[in-house]
Short mmCIF file of C-alpha atoms in Angstrom, two decimals:
data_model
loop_
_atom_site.label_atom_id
_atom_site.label_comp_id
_atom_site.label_asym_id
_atom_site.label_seq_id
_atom_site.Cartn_x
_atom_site.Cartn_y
_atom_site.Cartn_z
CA UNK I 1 77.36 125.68 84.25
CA UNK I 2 79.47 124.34 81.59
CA UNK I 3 77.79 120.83 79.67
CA UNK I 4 79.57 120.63 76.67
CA UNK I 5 81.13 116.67 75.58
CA UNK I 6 84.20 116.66 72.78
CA UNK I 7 83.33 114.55 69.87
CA UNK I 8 84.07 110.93 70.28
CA UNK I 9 87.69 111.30 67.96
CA UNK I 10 88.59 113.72 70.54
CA UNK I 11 88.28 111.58 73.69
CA UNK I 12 91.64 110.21 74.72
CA UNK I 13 92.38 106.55 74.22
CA UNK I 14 91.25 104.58 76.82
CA UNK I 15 88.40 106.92 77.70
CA UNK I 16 85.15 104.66 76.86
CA UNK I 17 82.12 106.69 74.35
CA UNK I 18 79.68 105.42 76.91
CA UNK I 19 80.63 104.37 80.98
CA UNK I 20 80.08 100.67 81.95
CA UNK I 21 77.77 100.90 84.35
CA UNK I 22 77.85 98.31 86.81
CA UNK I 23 74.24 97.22 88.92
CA UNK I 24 74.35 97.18 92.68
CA UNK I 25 74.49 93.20 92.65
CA UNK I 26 77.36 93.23 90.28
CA UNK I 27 80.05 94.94 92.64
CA UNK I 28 80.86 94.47 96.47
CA UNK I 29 80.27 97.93 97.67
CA UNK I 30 77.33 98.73 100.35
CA UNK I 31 76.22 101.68 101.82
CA UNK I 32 77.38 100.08 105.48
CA UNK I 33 80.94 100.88 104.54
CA UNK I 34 80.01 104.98 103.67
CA UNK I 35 79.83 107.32 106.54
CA UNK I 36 76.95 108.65 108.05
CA UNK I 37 77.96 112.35 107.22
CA UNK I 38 79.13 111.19 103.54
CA UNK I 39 75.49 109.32 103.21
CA UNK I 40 73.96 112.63 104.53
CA UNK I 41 75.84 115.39 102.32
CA UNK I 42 74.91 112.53 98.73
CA UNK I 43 71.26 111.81 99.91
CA UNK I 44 70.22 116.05 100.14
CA UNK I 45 72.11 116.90 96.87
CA UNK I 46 70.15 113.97 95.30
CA UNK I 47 66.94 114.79 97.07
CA UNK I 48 67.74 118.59 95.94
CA UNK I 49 67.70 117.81 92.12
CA UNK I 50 71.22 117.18 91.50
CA UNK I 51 73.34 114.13 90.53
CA UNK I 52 75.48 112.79 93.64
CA UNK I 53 78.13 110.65 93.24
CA UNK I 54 81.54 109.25 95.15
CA UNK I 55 84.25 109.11 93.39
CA UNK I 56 87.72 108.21 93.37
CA UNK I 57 90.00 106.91 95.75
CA UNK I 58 87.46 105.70 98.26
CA UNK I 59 85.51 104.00 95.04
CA UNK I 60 88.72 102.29 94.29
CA UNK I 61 88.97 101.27 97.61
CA UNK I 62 86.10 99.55 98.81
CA UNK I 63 86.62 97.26 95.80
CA UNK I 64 89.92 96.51 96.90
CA UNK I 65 88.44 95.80 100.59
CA UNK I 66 91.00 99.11 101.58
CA UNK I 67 89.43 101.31 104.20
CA UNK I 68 89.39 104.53 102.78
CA UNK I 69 90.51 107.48 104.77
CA UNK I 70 88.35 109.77 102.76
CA UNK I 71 84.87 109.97 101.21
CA UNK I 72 84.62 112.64 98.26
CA UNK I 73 81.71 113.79 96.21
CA UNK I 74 81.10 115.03 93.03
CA UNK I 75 78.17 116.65 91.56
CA UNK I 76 76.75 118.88 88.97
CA UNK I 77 75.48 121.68 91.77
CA UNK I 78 77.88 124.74 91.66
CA UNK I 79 79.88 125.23 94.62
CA UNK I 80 77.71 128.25 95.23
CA UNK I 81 75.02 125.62 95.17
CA UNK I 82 76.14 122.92 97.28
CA UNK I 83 76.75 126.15 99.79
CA UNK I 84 72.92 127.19 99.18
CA UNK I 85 72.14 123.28 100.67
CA UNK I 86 74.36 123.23 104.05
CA UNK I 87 75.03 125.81 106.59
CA UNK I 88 77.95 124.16 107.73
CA UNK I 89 79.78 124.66 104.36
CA UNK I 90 82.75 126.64 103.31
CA UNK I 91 84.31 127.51 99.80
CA UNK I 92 88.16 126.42 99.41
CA UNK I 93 90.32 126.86 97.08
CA UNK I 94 91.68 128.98 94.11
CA UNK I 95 92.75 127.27 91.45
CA UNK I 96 89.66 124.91 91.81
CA UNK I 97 86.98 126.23 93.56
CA UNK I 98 85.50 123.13 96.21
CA UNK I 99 82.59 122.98 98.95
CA UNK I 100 84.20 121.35 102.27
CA UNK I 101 80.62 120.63 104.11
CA UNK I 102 82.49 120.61 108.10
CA UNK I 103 80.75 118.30 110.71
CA UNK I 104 83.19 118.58 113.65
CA UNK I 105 86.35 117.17 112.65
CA UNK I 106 85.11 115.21 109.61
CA UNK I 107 84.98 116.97 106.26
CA UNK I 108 83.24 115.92 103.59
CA UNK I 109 84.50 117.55 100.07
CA UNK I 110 82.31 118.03 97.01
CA UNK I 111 83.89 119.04 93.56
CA UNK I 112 81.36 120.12 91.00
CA UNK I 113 81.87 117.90 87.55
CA UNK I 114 85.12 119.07 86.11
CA UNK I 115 85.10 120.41 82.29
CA UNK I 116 87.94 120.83 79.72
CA UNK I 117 89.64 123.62 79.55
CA UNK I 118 88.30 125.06 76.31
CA UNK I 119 86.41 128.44 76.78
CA UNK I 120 84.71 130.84 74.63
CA UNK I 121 85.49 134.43 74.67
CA UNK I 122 81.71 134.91 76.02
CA UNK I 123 82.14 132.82 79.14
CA UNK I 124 82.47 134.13 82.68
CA UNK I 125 85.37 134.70 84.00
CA UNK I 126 85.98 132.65 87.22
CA UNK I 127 85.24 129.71 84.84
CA UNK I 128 88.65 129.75 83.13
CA UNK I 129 91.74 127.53 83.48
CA UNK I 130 95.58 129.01 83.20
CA UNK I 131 98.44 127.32 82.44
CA UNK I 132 102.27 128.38 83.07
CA UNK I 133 105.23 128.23 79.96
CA UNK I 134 105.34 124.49 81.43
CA UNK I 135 101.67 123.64 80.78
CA UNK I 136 101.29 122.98 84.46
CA UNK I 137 97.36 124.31 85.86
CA UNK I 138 97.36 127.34 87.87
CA UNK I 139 93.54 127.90 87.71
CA UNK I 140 90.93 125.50 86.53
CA UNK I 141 87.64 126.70 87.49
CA UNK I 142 86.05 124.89 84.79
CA UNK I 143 82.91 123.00 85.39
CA UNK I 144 81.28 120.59 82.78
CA UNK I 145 79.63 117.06 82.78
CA UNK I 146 80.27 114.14 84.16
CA UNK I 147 81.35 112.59 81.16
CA UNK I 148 83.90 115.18 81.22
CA UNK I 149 84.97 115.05 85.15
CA UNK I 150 86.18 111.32 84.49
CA UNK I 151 88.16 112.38 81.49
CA UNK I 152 89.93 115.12 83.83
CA UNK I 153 91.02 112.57 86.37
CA UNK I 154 94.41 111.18 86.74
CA UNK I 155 94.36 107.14 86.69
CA UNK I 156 92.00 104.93 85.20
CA UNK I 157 91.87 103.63 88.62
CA UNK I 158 90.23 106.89 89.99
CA UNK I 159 87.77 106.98 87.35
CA UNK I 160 85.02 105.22 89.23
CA UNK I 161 82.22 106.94 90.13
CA UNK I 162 79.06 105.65 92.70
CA UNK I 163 75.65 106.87 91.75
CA UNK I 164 73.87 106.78 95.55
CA UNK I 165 70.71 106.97 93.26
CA UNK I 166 70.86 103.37 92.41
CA UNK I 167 73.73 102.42 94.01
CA UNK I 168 75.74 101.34 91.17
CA UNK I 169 79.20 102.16 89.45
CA UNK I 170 80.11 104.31 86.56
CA UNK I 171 83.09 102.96 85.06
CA UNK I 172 84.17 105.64 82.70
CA UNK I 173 87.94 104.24 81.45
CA UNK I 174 88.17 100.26 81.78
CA UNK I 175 89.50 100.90 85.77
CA UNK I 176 87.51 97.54 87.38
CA UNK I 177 89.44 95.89 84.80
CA UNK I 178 92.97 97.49 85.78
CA UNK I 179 92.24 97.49 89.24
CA UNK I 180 91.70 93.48 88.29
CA UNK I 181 94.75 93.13 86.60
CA UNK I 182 96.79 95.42 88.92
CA UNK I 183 98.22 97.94 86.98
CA UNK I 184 98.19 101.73 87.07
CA UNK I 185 97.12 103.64 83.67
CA UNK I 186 96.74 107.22 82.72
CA UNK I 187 94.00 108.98 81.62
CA UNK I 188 95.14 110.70 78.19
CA UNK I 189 98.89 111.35 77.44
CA UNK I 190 100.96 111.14 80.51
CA UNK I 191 103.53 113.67 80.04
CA UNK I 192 100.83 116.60 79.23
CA UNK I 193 98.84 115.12 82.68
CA UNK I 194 102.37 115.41 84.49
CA UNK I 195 103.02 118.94 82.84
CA UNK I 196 99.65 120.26 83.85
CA UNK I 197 100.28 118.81 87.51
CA UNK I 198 103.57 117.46 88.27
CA UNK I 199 102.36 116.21 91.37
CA UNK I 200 101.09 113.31 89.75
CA UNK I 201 104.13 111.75 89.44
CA UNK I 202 104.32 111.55 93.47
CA UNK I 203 100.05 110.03 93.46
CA UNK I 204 101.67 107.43 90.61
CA UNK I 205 104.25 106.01 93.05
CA UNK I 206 102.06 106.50 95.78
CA UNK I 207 99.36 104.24 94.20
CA UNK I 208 101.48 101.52 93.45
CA UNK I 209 102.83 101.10 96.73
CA UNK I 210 99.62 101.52 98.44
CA UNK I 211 97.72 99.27 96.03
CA UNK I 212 100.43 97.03 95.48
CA UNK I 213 99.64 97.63 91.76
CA UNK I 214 102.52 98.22 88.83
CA UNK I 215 102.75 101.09 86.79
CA UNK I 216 102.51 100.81 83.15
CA UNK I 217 104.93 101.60 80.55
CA UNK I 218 103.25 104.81 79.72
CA UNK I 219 102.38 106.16 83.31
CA UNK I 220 106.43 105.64 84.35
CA UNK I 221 108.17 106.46 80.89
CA UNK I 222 108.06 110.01 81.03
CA UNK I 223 108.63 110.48 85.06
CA UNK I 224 112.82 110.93 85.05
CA UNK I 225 112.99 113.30 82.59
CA UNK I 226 110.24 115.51 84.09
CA UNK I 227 111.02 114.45 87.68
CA UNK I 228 112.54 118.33 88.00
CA UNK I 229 108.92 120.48 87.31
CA UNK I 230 108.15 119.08 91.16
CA UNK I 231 110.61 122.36 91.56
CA UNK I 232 107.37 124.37 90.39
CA UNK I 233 105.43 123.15 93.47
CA UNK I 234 104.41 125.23 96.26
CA UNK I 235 106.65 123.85 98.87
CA UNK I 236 103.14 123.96 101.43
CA UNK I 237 101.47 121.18 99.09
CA UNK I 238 105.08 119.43 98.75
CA UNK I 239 104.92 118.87 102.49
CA UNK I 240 101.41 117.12 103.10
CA UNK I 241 102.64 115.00 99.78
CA UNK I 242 105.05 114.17 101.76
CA UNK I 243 103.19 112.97 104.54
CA UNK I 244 101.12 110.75 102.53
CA UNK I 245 104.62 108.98 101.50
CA UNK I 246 106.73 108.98 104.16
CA UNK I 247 103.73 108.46 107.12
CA UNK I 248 101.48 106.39 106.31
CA UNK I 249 103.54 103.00 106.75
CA UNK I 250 104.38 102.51 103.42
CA UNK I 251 108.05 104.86 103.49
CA UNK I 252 110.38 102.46 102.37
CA UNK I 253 108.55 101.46 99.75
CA UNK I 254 108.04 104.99 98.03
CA UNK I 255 111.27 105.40 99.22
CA UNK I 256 113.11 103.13 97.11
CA UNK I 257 110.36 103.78 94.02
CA UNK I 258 111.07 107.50 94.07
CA UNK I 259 114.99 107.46 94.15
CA UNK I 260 114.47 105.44 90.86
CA UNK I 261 112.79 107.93 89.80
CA UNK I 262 115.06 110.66 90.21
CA UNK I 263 111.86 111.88 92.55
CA UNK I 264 112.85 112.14 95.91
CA UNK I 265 115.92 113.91 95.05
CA UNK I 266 114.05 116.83 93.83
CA UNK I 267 112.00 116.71 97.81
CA UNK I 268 115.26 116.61 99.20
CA UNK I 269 117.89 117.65 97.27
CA UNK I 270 120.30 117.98 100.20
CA UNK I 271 120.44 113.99 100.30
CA UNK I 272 121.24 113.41 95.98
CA UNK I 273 125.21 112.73 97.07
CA UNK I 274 124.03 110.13 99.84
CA UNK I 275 121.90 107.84 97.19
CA UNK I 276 124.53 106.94 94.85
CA UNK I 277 126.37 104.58 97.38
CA UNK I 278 123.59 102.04 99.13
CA UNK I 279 126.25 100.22 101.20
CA UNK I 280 127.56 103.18 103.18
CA UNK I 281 125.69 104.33 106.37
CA UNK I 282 123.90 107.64 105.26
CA UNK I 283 121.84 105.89 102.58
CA UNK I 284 121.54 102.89 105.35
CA UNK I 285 120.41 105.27 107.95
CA UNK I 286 117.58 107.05 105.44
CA UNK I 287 116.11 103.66 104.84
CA UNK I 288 116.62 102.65 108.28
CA UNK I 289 114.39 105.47 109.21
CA UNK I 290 111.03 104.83 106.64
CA UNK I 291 111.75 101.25 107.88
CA UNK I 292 111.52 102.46 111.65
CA UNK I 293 108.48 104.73 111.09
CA UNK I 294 106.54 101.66 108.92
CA UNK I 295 107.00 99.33 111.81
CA UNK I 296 105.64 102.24 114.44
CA UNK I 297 102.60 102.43 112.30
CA UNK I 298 102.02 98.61 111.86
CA UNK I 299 102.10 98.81 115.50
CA UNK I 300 99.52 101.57 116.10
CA UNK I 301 102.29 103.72 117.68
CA UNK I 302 102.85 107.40 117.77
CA UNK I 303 105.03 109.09 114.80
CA UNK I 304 106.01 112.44 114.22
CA UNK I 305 107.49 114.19 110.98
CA UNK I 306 110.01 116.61 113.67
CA UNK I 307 111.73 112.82 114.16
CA UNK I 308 111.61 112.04 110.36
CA UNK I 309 112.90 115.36 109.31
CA UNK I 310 115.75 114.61 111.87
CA UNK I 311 116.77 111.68 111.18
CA UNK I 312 116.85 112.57 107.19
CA UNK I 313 118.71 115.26 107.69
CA UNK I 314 121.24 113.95 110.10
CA UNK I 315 124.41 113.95 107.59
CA UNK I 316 123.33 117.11 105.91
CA UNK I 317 123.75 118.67 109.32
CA UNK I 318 127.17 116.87 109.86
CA UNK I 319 128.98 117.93 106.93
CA UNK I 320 127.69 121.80 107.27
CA UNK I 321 129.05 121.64 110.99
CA UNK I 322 132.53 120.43 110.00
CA UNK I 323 132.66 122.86 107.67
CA UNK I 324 131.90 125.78 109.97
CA UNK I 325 134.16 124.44 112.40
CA UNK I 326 137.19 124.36 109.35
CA UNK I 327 136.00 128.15 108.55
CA UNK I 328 135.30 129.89 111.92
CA UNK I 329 136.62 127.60 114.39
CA UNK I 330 133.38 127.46 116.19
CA UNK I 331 132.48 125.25 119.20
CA UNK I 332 130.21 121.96 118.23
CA UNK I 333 127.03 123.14 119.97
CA UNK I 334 127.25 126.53 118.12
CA UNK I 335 128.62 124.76 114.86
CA UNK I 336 125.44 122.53 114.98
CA UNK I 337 123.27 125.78 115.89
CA UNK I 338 124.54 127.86 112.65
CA UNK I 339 124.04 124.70 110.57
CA UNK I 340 120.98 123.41 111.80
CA UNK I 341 119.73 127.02 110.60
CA UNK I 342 121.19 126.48 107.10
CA UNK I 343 120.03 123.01 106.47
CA UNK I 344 116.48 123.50 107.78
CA UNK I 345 116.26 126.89 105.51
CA UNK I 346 117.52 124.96 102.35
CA UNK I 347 114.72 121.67 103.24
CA UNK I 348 111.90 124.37 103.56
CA UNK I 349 112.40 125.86 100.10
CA UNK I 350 111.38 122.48 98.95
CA UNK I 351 109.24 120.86 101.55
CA UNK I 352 107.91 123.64 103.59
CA UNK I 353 108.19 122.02 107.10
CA UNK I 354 106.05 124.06 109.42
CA UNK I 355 107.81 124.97 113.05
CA UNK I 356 106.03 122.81 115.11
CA UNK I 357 108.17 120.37 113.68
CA UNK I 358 111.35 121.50 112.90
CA UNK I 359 112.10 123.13 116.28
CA UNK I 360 111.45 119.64 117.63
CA UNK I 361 113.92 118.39 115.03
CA UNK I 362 116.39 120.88 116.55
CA UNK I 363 116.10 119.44 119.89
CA UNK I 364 116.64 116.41 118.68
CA UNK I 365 119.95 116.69 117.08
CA UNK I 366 121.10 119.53 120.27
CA UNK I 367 120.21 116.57 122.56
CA UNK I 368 123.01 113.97 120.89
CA UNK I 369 125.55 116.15 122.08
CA UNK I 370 123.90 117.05 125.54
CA UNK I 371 123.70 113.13 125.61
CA UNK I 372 127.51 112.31 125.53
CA UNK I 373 128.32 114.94 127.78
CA UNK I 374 126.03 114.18 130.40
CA UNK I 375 127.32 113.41 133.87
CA UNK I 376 125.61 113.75 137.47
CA UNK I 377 122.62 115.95 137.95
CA UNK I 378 122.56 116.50 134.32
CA UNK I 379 121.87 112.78 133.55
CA UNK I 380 118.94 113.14 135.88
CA UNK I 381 117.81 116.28 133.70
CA UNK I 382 117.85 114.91 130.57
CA UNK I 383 115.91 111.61 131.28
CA UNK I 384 112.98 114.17 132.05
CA UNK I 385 113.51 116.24 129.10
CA UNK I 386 109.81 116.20 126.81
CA UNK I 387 112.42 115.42 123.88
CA UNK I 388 114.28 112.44 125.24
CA UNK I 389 112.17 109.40 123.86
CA UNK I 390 112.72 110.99 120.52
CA UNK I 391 116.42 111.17 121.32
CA UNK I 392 116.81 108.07 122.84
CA UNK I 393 115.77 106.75 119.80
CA UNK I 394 117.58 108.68 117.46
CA UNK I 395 120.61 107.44 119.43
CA UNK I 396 119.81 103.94 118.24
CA UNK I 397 119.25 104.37 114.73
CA UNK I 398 122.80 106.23 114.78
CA UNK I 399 124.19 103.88 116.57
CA UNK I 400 122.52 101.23 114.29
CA UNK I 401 123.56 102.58 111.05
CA UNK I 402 127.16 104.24 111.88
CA UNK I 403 130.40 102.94 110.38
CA UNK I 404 132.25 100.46 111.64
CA UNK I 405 134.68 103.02 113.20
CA UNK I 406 131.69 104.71 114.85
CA UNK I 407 129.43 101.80 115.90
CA UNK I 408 131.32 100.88 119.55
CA UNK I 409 131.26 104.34 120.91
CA UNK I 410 127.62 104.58 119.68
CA UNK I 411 126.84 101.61 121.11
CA UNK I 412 128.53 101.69 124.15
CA UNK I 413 126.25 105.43 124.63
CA UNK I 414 123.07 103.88 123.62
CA UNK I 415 123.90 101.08 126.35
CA UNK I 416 124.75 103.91 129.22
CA UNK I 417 121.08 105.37 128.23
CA UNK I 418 119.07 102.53 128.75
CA UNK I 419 120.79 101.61 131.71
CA UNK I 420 119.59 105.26 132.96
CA UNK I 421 115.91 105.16 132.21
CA UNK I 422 115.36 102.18 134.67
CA UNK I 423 113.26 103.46 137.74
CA UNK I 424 112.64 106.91 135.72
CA UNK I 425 109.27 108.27 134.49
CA UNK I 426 109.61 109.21 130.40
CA UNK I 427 107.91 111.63 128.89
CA UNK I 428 105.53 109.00 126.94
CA UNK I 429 105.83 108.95 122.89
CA UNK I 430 101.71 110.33 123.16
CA UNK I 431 102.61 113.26 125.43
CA UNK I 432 105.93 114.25 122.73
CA UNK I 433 103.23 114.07 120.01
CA UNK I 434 100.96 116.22 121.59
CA UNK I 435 104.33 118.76 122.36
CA UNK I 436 105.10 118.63 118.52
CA UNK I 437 101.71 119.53 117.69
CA UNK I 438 101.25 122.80 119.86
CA UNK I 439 102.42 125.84 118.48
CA UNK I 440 105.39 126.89 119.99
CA UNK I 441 105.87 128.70 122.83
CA UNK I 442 107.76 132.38 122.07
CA UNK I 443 110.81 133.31 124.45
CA UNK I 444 111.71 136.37 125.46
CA UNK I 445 109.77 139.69 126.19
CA UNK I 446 107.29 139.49 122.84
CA UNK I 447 104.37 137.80 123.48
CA UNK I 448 104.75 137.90 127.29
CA UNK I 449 103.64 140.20 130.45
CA UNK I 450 106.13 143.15 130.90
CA UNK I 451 107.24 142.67 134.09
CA UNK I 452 107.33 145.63 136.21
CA UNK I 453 110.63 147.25 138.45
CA UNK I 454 109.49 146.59 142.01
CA UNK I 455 109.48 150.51 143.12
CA UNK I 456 112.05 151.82 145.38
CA UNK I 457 111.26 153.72 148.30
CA UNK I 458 112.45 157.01 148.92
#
């Protein structure tokens, strides 16, 4: 294990020589607000020998009375150590190796101390880091000292570290006092941080939002003019990024914070046309969405990313169908069908949207059309459909957002269907979540019993 410490001229700026270290009667965090299985997994690698600490996010906040969703450790045990201590551990990841100690559902993850990326000839091999021609990190299994970890981190903010053997804080870069004062700083030179992962720029915005913190000068300077290396991220990691954004009732928000940023356009670049004119109604109906899903999650309702994905891709989907339709003459259904197919495959090169949701999302825009045609029986079909809530609702934000020319019809529809629904059971929002989150179901002979001729007698 690595323990080297740069000299004090090399630590960056607002790194501190020596941490602040803040006594348990000096800050507001108690061990009633950590979980019992975070507790467990800190008090065996500190009765085992080795230092124990949370750190980050859920550090930051429990100062700012935030509940954190998740409780991470970090330690100077190997992985291969913190393995050695719990059966019910497993070994993730590549580029930096991590212990993920599994009880049930809840996982507990436990980075060993970060170092810098410095390495002699002499050292092993797995200990390395690797950098691509735009500095960004595509293996940093480098371990080091504490000291070291909290110089590796992103924001000041995340800096924070809680010893659980005295209960107090290591405050390695001033981040009580930005937290205090609100604002989001870097640790070291932001546009080499944003080079080796561009994905901070996304946790920057993120943090404000969430926080309701500002970033400083030097944390947003650089972000326009490297908003494009987010094209150098896996599409897989793009899409729980986007998540974290978009679902967790704070969409509008990042919304607004990464078009100035030039940031969601590079997570979907299908919508860059639609941002330049605010009054018209596809940039309405994008912000009409995040505003839709924020109020579902103030209200402890059910959301899913197949509607989000739908609803953001709505216009997308209209031009490519009126274009088929001008080339090939097609009818709508199979005009929406080819470019459903097209949009979908462009979205998933950046933001790799996994089935389960965008076959929903498919539904969703099939069922518009099945909606205006409706009459008799079929009426009765659709209200039992599993995707009609989602529909239903999609109807209304269309109908909300559509031009002026568009709005009566839409309206008058959205009327018709909730004049239908009275007196008919709905496939409840919970039941449509649970549907999105199955894997789908394959058609067809694959997969299936063959059925056999019945035999023919003779």
């Amino acid at each position: 294990m690595l323990n080297r410490q740069p000299a004090a001229a090399e630590l960056p700026a607002n790194i501190l020589s020596e941490p602040v270290i803040i006594p348990r009667d000096s800050h507001p965090i108690s061990r009633k607000q950590i979980p019992e299985h975070a507790l467990k997994v800190l008090y065996r690698l500190h009765n085992s020998g080795y230092d124990a600490y949370l750190v980050g996010g859920c550090v930051r906040d429990m100062l700012l009375d935030i509940e954190p969703k998740d409780f991470d450790v970090a330690t100077n045990a190997s992985p291969e150590q913190v393995r050695g201590l719990f059966r019910n551990c497993r070994l993730v990841g590549r580029r930096f190796r991590l212990a993920h100690v599994v009880f049930g559902r809840e996982v507990i993850e436990v980075a060993t101390f970060r170092g810098h990326h410095e390495v002699s000839a002499d050292e092993q091999t797995d200990k390395v880091s690797r950098q691509d021609k735009e500095g960004m990190l595509t293996r940093d299994n480098v371990y080091g000292s504490i000291e070291e970890d909290a110089q590796r981190r992103d924001f000041t903010i995340n800096a924070l570290y809680y010893n659980i053997a005295d209960f107090s804080i290591y405050d390695f870069a001033n981040g009580m006092q930005d937290i205090e004062a609100g604002v989001i700083r870097m640790i070291g030179d932001a546009e080499t941080r944003y080079r080796e992962d561009p994905v901070r720029m996304l946790r920057a915005v993120r943090f404000a939002t969430k926080l309701n913190m500002r970033l400083d000068k030097s944390v947003s300077g650089p972000v326009k003019e490297l908003a494009s290396l987010l094209q150098n991220i896996p599409a897989a990691r793009l899409f729980e990024e986007s998540l974290k954004l978009f679902a967790a009732g704070k969409g509008v928000a990042n919304f607004e914070m990464l078009s100035e940023y030039n940031l969601f356009q590079q997570l979907f670049p299908q919508l860059k046309s639609y941002l330049k004119a605010p009054d018209e109604a596809p940039y309405q109906m994008i912000r009409q969405t995040f505003a839709d899903t924020d109020l579902r999650i103030r209200n402890d309702q059910r959301i899913t990313p197949a509607y989000l994905f739908a609803a953001l891709l709505w216009w997308p989907l209209q031009a490519r169908m009126e274009q088929l339709k001008l080339e090939g003459g097609l009818s709508d259904m199979d005009a929406m069908n080819l470019a459903a197919a097209d949009v979908l495959g462009k979205q998933v090169q950046s933001i790799a949207v996994p089935k389960r949701f965008t076959i929903p999302a498919r539904e969703i825009w099939q069922m518009q059309q099945r909606m205006e045609r409706a009459k008799g029986k079929r009426v009765q079909t659709l209200l039992t459909h599993p995707r009609f809530r989602a529909a239903y609702d999609f109807l209304l934000l269309r109908a909300k957002t559509a031009t002026p020319s568009e709005r009566p019809h839409l309206e008058k529809q959205a009327d018709y269907w909730t004049r239908q629904q009275r007196g008919v059971e709905i496939p409840s929002a919970a039941d449509q979540a649970r549907s999105d989150e199955a894997p789908a179901k394959r058609r067809g002979r694959r997969g299936g019993r063959r059925r056999r001729k019945p035999q023919q007698s003779e």
